[in-house]
Amino acid sequence: MINYNKNNLKIARTLRKNLTPWERKLWYDFLRNYPVRFQRQKLIADYICDFYCAKASLVIELDGGGHYEDKQIISDKIRTDEIEKLGLKVVRFCNIDLDKNFYEVCQKIDETVKERIELLGRNTD
């Protein structure tokens, strides 16, 4: 079990109810029915991650325009490093990728899940 900051629970619940258009698209058009379970707005340490797959120890983050400003780039790097110290893999996609290359994003997620499950020696059941 991954520890999390209980103070973020209310925020995570609100975020689950108010997905961004890109989170909604990825969730309803791919991850919700993906054969390996994903969770939305998962609490991990002091963070709320967009999507999380426990079986693959994988976090998927979707980045809007604000993530490409210098201060946010540094913050995201720190966040990614801290999450990966927990043995998780973080994969980021920009919202534009979801708009223009949705199939490729889904394909990359699928490949990463399968690689991680194999690497971790877990079955897909």
PDB file of N, CA, C and O in Angstrom, residues 18-72:
ATOM      1  N   ASN A  18     -14.667  16.351 -11.563  1.00  0.00           N
ATOM      2  CA  ASN A  18     -14.472  17.470 -12.486  1.00  0.00           C
ATOM      3  C   ASN A  18     -13.240  17.253 -13.353  1.00  0.00           C
ATOM      4  O   ASN A  18     -12.314  18.050 -13.340  1.00  0.00           O
ATOM      5  N   LEU A  19     -13.245  16.169 -14.100  1.00  0.00           N
ATOM      6  CA  LEU A  19     -12.114  15.859 -14.974  1.00  0.00           C
ATOM      7  C   LEU A  19     -11.936  16.942 -16.027  1.00  0.00           C
ATOM      8  O   LEU A  19     -12.921  17.533 -16.493  1.00  0.00           O
ATOM      9  N   THR A  20     -10.685  17.172 -16.426  1.00  0.00           N
ATOM     10  CA  THR A  20     -10.445  18.058 -17.565  1.00  0.00           C
ATOM     11  C   THR A  20     -10.959  17.340 -18.814  1.00  0.00           C
ATOM     12  O   THR A  20     -11.139  16.114 -18.811  1.00  0.00           O
ATOM     13  N   PRO A  21     -11.173  18.051 -19.904  1.00  0.00           N
ATOM     14  CA  PRO A  21     -11.616  17.376 -21.140  1.00  0.00           C
ATOM     15  C   PRO A  21     -10.656  16.268 -21.577  1.00  0.00           C
ATOM     16  O   PRO A  21     -11.093  15.229 -22.075  1.00  0.00           O
ATOM     17  N   TRP A  22      -9.367  16.463 -21.367  1.00  0.00           N
ATOM     18  CA  TRP A  22      -8.379  15.463 -21.792  1.00  0.00           C
ATOM     19  C   TRP A  22      -8.390  14.250 -20.874  1.00  0.00           C
ATOM     20  O   TRP A  22      -8.285  13.122 -21.332  1.00  0.00           O
ATOM     21  N   GLU A  23      -8.528  14.495 -19.568  1.00  0.00           N
ATOM     22  CA  GLU A  23      -8.656  13.382 -18.624  1.00  0.00           C
ATOM     23  C   GLU A  23      -9.922  12.594 -18.927  1.00  0.00           C
ATOM     24  O   GLU A  23      -9.916  11.361 -18.915  1.00  0.00           O
ATOM     25  N   ARG A  24     -11.006  13.289 -19.200  1.00  0.00           N
ATOM     26  CA  ARG A  24     -12.285  12.635 -19.510  1.00  0.00           C
ATOM     27  C   ARG A  24     -12.154  11.761 -20.754  1.00  0.00           C
ATOM     28  O   ARG A  24     -12.602  10.623 -20.768  1.00  0.00           O
ATOM     29  N   LYS A  25     -11.515  12.304 -21.784  1.00  0.00           N
ATOM     30  CA  LYS A  25     -11.343  11.540 -23.032  1.00  0.00           C
ATOM     31  C   LYS A  25     -10.522  10.277 -22.790  1.00  0.00           C
ATOM     32  O   LYS A  25     -10.918   9.186 -23.202  1.00  0.00           O
ATOM     33  N   LEU A  26      -9.372  10.436 -22.116  1.00  0.00           N
ATOM     34  CA  LEU A  26      -8.519   9.268 -21.876  1.00  0.00           C
ATOM     35  C   LEU A  26      -9.235   8.254 -21.008  1.00  0.00           C
ATOM     36  O   LEU A  26      -9.162   7.045 -21.265  1.00  0.00           O
ATOM     37  N   TRP A  27      -9.955   8.700 -19.994  1.00  0.00           N
ATOM     38  CA  TRP A  27     -10.647   7.793 -19.086  1.00  0.00           C
ATOM     39  C   TRP A  27     -11.776   7.053 -19.794  1.00  0.00           C
ATOM     40  O   TRP A  27     -11.833   5.826 -19.803  1.00  0.00           O
ATOM     41  N   TYR A  28     -12.696   7.795 -20.386  1.00  0.00           N
ATOM     42  CA  TYR A  28     -13.897   7.172 -20.948  1.00  0.00           C
ATOM     43  C   TYR A  28     -13.656   6.473 -22.285  1.00  0.00           C
ATOM     44  O   TYR A  28     -14.352   5.513 -22.612  1.00  0.00           O
ATOM     45  N   ASP A  29     -12.667   6.931 -23.031  1.00  0.00           N
ATOM     46  CA  ASP A  29     -12.420   6.328 -24.339  1.00  0.00           C
ATOM     47  C   ASP A  29     -11.326   5.265 -24.326  1.00  0.00           C
ATOM     48  O   ASP A  29     -11.094   4.616 -25.344  1.00  0.00           O
ATOM     49  N   PHE A  30     -10.648   5.082 -23.172  1.00  0.00           N
ATOM     50  CA  PHE A  30      -9.594   4.075 -23.149  1.00  0.00           C
ATOM     51  C   PHE A  30      -9.406   3.413 -21.779  1.00  0.00           C
ATOM     52  O   PHE A  30      -9.603   2.210 -21.638  1.00  0.00           O
ATOM     53  N   LEU A  31      -9.012   4.158 -20.779  1.00  0.00           N
ATOM     54  CA  LEU A  31      -8.583   3.554 -19.512  1.00  0.00           C
ATOM     55  C   LEU A  31      -9.696   2.888 -18.722  1.00  0.00           C
ATOM     56  O   LEU A  31      -9.458   1.885 -18.048  1.00  0.00           O
ATOM     57  N   ARG A  32     -10.888   3.416 -18.766  1.00  0.00           N
ATOM     58  CA  ARG A  32     -11.983   2.858 -17.967  1.00  0.00           C
ATOM     59  C   ARG A  32     -12.232   1.393 -18.303  1.00  0.00           C
ATOM     60  O   ARG A  32     -12.537   0.586 -17.425  1.00  0.00           O
ATOM     61  N   ASN A  33     -12.098   1.037 -19.564  1.00  0.00           N
ATOM     62  CA  ASN A  33     -12.356  -0.341 -19.997  1.00  0.00           C
ATOM     63  C   ASN A  33     -11.074  -1.106 -20.326  1.00  0.00           C
ATOM     64  O   ASN A  33     -11.144  -2.191 -20.902  1.00  0.00           O
ATOM     65  N   TYR A  34      -9.950  -0.548 -19.970  1.00  0.00           N
ATOM     66  CA  TYR A  34      -8.674  -1.224 -20.210  1.00  0.00           C
ATOM     67  C   TYR A  34      -8.648  -2.497 -19.362  1.00  0.00           C
ATOM     68  O   TYR A  34      -9.143  -2.507 -18.239  1.00  0.00           O
ATOM     69  N   PRO A  35      -8.081  -3.593 -19.880  1.00  0.00           N
ATOM     70  CA  PRO A  35      -8.137  -4.869 -19.147  1.00  0.00           C
ATOM     71  C   PRO A  35      -7.381  -4.884 -17.815  1.00  0.00           C
ATOM     72  O   PRO A  35      -7.652  -5.739 -16.973  1.00  0.00           O
ATOM     73  N   VAL A  36      -6.446  -3.971 -17.624  1.00  0.00           N
ATOM     74  CA  VAL A  36      -5.743  -3.852 -16.347  1.00  0.00           C
ATOM     75  C   VAL A  36      -6.294  -2.587 -15.678  1.00  0.00           C
ATOM     76  O   VAL A  36      -6.377  -1.532 -16.301  1.00  0.00           O
ATOM     77  N   ARG A  37      -6.647  -2.701 -14.408  1.00  0.00           N
ATOM     78  CA  ARG A  37      -7.357  -1.620 -13.711  1.00  0.00           C
ATOM     79  C   ARG A  37      -6.512  -0.355 -13.529  1.00  0.00           C
ATOM     80  O   ARG A  37      -5.368  -0.422 -13.084  1.00  0.00           O
ATOM     81  N   PHE A  38      -7.114   0.771 -13.859  1.00  0.00           N
ATOM     82  CA  PHE A  38      -6.558   2.093 -13.584  1.00  0.00           C
ATOM     83  C   PHE A  38      -7.480   2.816 -12.621  1.00  0.00           C
ATOM     84  O   PHE A  38      -8.683   2.541 -12.576  1.00  0.00           O
ATOM     85  N   GLN A  39      -6.919   3.742 -11.849  1.00  0.00           N
ATOM     86  CA  GLN A  39      -7.697   4.598 -10.963  1.00  0.00           C
ATOM     87  C   GLN A  39      -7.464   6.048 -11.373  1.00  0.00           C
ATOM     88  O   GLN A  39      -6.382   6.397 -11.844  1.00  0.00           O
ATOM     89  N   ARG A  40      -8.478   6.889 -11.146  1.00  0.00           N
ATOM     90  CA  ARG A  40      -8.369   8.319 -11.442  1.00  0.00           C
ATOM     91  C   ARG A  40      -8.021   9.081 -10.176  1.00  0.00           C
ATOM     92  O   ARG A  40      -8.467   8.736  -9.095  1.00  0.00           O
ATOM     93  N   GLN A  41      -7.258  10.146 -10.341  1.00  0.00           N
ATOM     94  CA  GLN A  41      -6.931  11.068  -9.251  1.00  0.00           C
ATOM     95  C   GLN A  41      -6.497  10.308  -7.995  1.00  0.00           C
ATOM     96  O   GLN A  41      -7.068  10.449  -6.928  1.00  0.00           O
ATOM     97  N   LYS A  42      -5.490   9.492  -8.154  1.00  0.00           N
ATOM     98  CA  LYS A  42      -4.975   8.626  -7.098  1.00  0.00           C
ATOM     99  C   LYS A  42      -4.026   9.395  -6.179  1.00  0.00           C
ATOM    100  O   LYS A  42      -3.112  10.076  -6.645  1.00  0.00           O
ATOM    101  N   LEU A  43      -4.265   9.266  -4.894  1.00  0.00           N
ATOM    102  CA  LEU A  43      -3.392   9.877  -3.904  1.00  0.00           C
ATOM    103  C   LEU A  43      -2.132   9.036  -3.747  1.00  0.00           C
ATOM    104  O   LEU A  43      -2.208   7.841  -3.450  1.00  0.00           O
ATOM    105  N   ILE A  44      -0.982   9.675  -3.949  1.00  0.00           N
ATOM    106  CA  ILE A  44       0.306   9.021  -3.785  1.00  0.00           C
ATOM    107  C   ILE A  44       1.228  10.023  -3.098  1.00  0.00           C
ATOM    108  O   ILE A  44       1.471  11.111  -3.624  1.00  0.00           O
ATOM    109  N   ALA A  45       1.694   9.663  -1.915  1.00  0.00           N
ATOM    110  CA  ALA A  45       2.532  10.552  -1.090  1.00  0.00           C
ATOM    111  C   ALA A  45       1.785  11.885  -0.910  1.00  0.00           C
ATOM    112  O   ALA A  45       0.641  11.881  -0.482  1.00  0.00           O
ATOM    113  N   ASP A  46       2.413  12.992  -1.280  1.00  0.00           N
ATOM    114  CA  ASP A  46       1.775  14.310  -1.140  1.00  0.00           C
ATOM    115  C   ASP A  46       1.098  14.761  -2.428  1.00  0.00           C
ATOM    116  O   ASP A  46       0.728  15.930  -2.554  1.00  0.00           O
ATOM    117  N   TYR A  47       0.937  13.864  -3.371  1.00  0.00           N
ATOM    118  CA  TYR A  47       0.456  14.234  -4.697  1.00  0.00           C
ATOM    119  C   TYR A  47      -0.875  13.571  -5.034  1.00  0.00           C
ATOM    120  O   TYR A  47      -1.240  12.548  -4.465  1.00  0.00           O
ATOM    121  N   ILE A  48      -1.545  14.171  -6.019  1.00  0.00           N
ATOM    122  CA  ILE A  48      -2.737  13.574  -6.613  1.00  0.00           C
ATOM    123  C   ILE A  48      -2.372  13.317  -8.070  1.00  0.00           C
ATOM    124  O   ILE A  48      -2.158  14.257  -8.843  1.00  0.00           O
ATOM    125  N   CYS A  49      -2.251  12.049  -8.418  1.00  0.00           N
ATOM    126  CA  CYS A  49      -1.830  11.664  -9.772  1.00  0.00           C
ATOM    127  C   CYS A  49      -3.057  11.468 -10.654  1.00  0.00           C
ATOM    128  O   CYS A  49      -4.068  10.934 -10.210  1.00  0.00           O
ATOM    129  N   ASP A  50      -2.938  11.875 -11.911  1.00  0.00           N
ATOM    130  CA  ASP A  50      -4.080  11.802 -12.822  1.00  0.00           C
ATOM    131  C   ASP A  50      -4.625  10.382 -12.938  1.00  0.00           C
ATOM    132  O   ASP A  50      -5.811  10.145 -12.751  1.00  0.00           O
ATOM    133  N   PHE A  51      -3.758   9.429 -13.262  1.00  0.00           N
ATOM    134  CA  PHE A  51      -4.167   8.028 -13.407  1.00  0.00           C
ATOM    135  C   PHE A  51      -3.084   7.127 -12.816  1.00  0.00           C
ATOM    136  O   PHE A  51      -1.897   7.413 -12.925  1.00  0.00           O
ATOM    137  N   TYR A  52      -3.537   6.014 -12.227  1.00  0.00           N
ATOM    138  CA  TYR A  52      -2.605   5.092 -11.575  1.00  0.00           C
ATOM    139  C   TYR A  52      -3.021   3.661 -11.846  1.00  0.00           C
ATOM    140  O   TYR A  52      -4.192   3.304 -11.731  1.00  0.00           O
ATOM    141  N   CYS A  53      -2.037   2.837 -12.194  1.00  0.00           N
ATOM    142  CA  CYS A  53      -2.235   1.405 -12.391  1.00  0.00           C
ATOM    143  C   CYS A  53      -1.343   0.673 -11.401  1.00  0.00           C
ATOM    144  O   CYS A  53      -0.114   0.668 -11.544  1.00  0.00           O
ATOM    145  N   ALA A  54      -1.952   0.062 -10.378  1.00  0.00           N
ATOM    146  CA  ALA A  54      -1.183  -0.622  -9.330  1.00  0.00           C
ATOM    147  C   ALA A  54      -0.430  -1.826  -9.887  1.00  0.00           C
ATOM    148  O   ALA A  54       0.734  -2.053  -9.546  1.00  0.00           O
ATOM    149  N   LYS A  55      -1.070  -2.603 -10.737  1.00  0.00           N
ATOM    150  CA  LYS A  55      -0.443  -3.825 -11.254  1.00  0.00           C
ATOM    151  C   LYS A  55       0.841  -3.521 -12.021  1.00  0.00           C
ATOM    152  O   LYS A  55       1.798  -4.279 -11.965  1.00  0.00           O
ATOM    153  N   ALA A  56       0.875  -2.378 -12.711  1.00  0.00           N
ATOM    154  CA  ALA A  56       2.059  -1.991 -13.483  1.00  0.00           C
ATOM    155  C   ALA A  56       2.924  -0.984 -12.728  1.00  0.00           C
ATOM    156  O   ALA A  56       3.953  -0.547 -13.256  1.00  0.00           O
ATOM    157  N   SER A  57       2.525  -0.616 -11.524  1.00  0.00           N
ATOM    158  CA  SER A  57       3.233   0.431 -10.760  1.00  0.00           C
ATOM    159  C   SER A  57       3.503   1.628 -11.666  1.00  0.00           C
ATOM    160  O   SER A  57       4.634   2.093 -11.816  1.00  0.00           O
ATOM    161  N   LEU A  58       2.419   2.121 -12.264  1.00  0.00           N
ATOM    162  CA  LEU A  58       2.514   3.143 -13.311  1.00  0.00           C
ATOM    163  C   LEU A  58       1.601   4.325 -13.016  1.00  0.00           C
ATOM    164  O   LEU A  58       0.433   4.147 -12.662  1.00  0.00           O
ATOM    165  N   VAL A  59       2.145   5.516 -13.188  1.00  0.00           N
ATOM    166  CA  VAL A  59       1.388   6.760 -13.070  1.00  0.00           C
ATOM    167  C   VAL A  59       1.367   7.421 -14.442  1.00  0.00           C
ATOM    168  O   VAL A  59       2.407   7.547 -15.095  1.00  0.00           O
ATOM    169  N   ILE A  60       0.178   7.838 -14.871  1.00  0.00           N
ATOM    170  CA  ILE A  60       0.023   8.585 -16.113  1.00  0.00           C
ATOM    171  C   ILE A  60      -0.366  10.010 -15.742  1.00  0.00           C
ATOM    172  O   ILE A  60      -1.342  10.215 -15.018  1.00  0.00           O
ATOM    173  N   GLU A  61       0.394  10.967 -16.235  1.00  0.00           N
ATOM    174  CA  GLU A  61       0.113  12.378 -15.977  1.00  0.00           C
ATOM    175  C   GLU A  61      -0.178  13.077 -17.295  1.00  0.00           C
ATOM    176  O   GLU A  61       0.524  12.847 -18.293  1.00  0.00           O
ATOM    177  N   LEU A  62      -1.212  13.904 -17.310  1.00  0.00           N
ATOM    178  CA  LEU A  62      -1.544  14.711 -18.474  1.00  0.00           C
ATOM    179  C   LEU A  62      -1.182  16.158 -18.170  1.00  0.00           C
ATOM    180  O   LEU A  62      -1.589  16.698 -17.141  1.00  0.00           O
ATOM    181  N   ASP A  63      -0.428  16.758 -19.062  1.00  0.00           N
ATOM    182  CA  ASP A  63       0.088  18.101 -18.832  1.00  0.00           C
ATOM    183  C   ASP A  63      -0.530  19.110 -19.789  1.00  0.00           C
ATOM    184  O   ASP A  63      -0.437  18.960 -21.004  1.00  0.00           O
ATOM    185  N   GLY A  64      -1.139  20.139 -19.209  1.00  0.00           N
ATOM    186  CA  GLY A  64      -1.647  21.265 -19.990  1.00  0.00           C
ATOM    187  C   GLY A  64      -0.536  22.280 -20.217  1.00  0.00           C
ATOM    188  O   GLY A  64       0.618  22.075 -19.830  1.00  0.00           O
ATOM    189  N   GLY A  65      -0.892  23.406 -20.814  1.00  0.00           N
ATOM    190  CA  GLY A  65       0.081  24.431 -21.180  1.00  0.00           C
ATOM    191  C   GLY A  65       0.910  24.952 -20.026  1.00  0.00           C
ATOM    192  O   GLY A  65       2.089  25.272 -20.183  1.00  0.00           O
ATOM    193  N   GLY A  66       0.335  25.054 -18.841  1.00  0.00           N
ATOM    194  CA  GLY A  66       1.051  25.571 -17.681  1.00  0.00           C
ATOM    195  C   GLY A  66       2.232  24.722 -17.267  1.00  0.00           C
ATOM    196  O   GLY A  66       3.139  25.194 -16.570  1.00  0.00           O
ATOM    197  N   HIS A  67       2.260  23.485 -17.701  1.00  0.00           N
ATOM    198  CA  HIS A  67       3.344  22.579 -17.324  1.00  0.00           C
ATOM    199  C   HIS A  67       4.635  22.857 -18.091  1.00  0.00           C
ATOM    200  O   HIS A  67       5.657  22.234 -17.826  1.00  0.00           O
ATOM    201  N   TYR A  68       4.597  23.783 -19.025  1.00  0.00           N
ATOM    202  CA  TYR A  68       5.771  24.056 -19.838  1.00  0.00           C
ATOM    203  C   TYR A  68       6.415  25.392 -19.501  1.00  0.00           C
ATOM    204  O   TYR A  68       7.294  25.855 -20.207  1.00  0.00           O
ATOM    205  N   GLU A  69       6.000  25.982 -18.380  1.00  0.00           N
ATOM    206  CA  GLU A  69       6.658  27.175 -17.862  1.00  0.00           C
ATOM    207  C   GLU A  69       7.789  26.711 -16.949  1.00  0.00           C
ATOM    208  O   GLU A  69       7.690  25.667 -16.295  1.00  0.00           O
ATOM    209  N   ASP A  70       8.868  27.496 -16.890  1.00  0.00           N
ATOM    210  CA  ASP A  70      10.081  27.087 -16.174  1.00  0.00           C
ATOM    211  C   ASP A  70       9.809  26.603 -14.755  1.00  0.00           C
ATOM    212  O   ASP A  70      10.291  25.544 -14.356  1.00  0.00           O
ATOM    213  N   LYS A  71       9.048  27.364 -13.995  1.00  0.00           N
ATOM    214  CA  LYS A  71       8.776  27.004 -12.597  1.00  0.00           C
ATOM    215  C   LYS A  71       8.034  25.667 -12.509  1.00  0.00           C
ATOM    216  O   LYS A  71       8.341  24.823 -11.669  1.00  0.00           O
ATOM    217  N   GLN A  72       7.070  25.448 -13.399  1.00  0.00           N
ATOM    218  CA  GLN A  72       6.298  24.210 -13.372  1.00  0.00           C
ATOM    219  C   GLN A  72       7.119  23.020 -13.855  1.00  0.00           C
ATOM    220  O   GLN A  72       6.954  21.906 -13.358  1.00  0.00           O
TER     221      GLN A  72
END
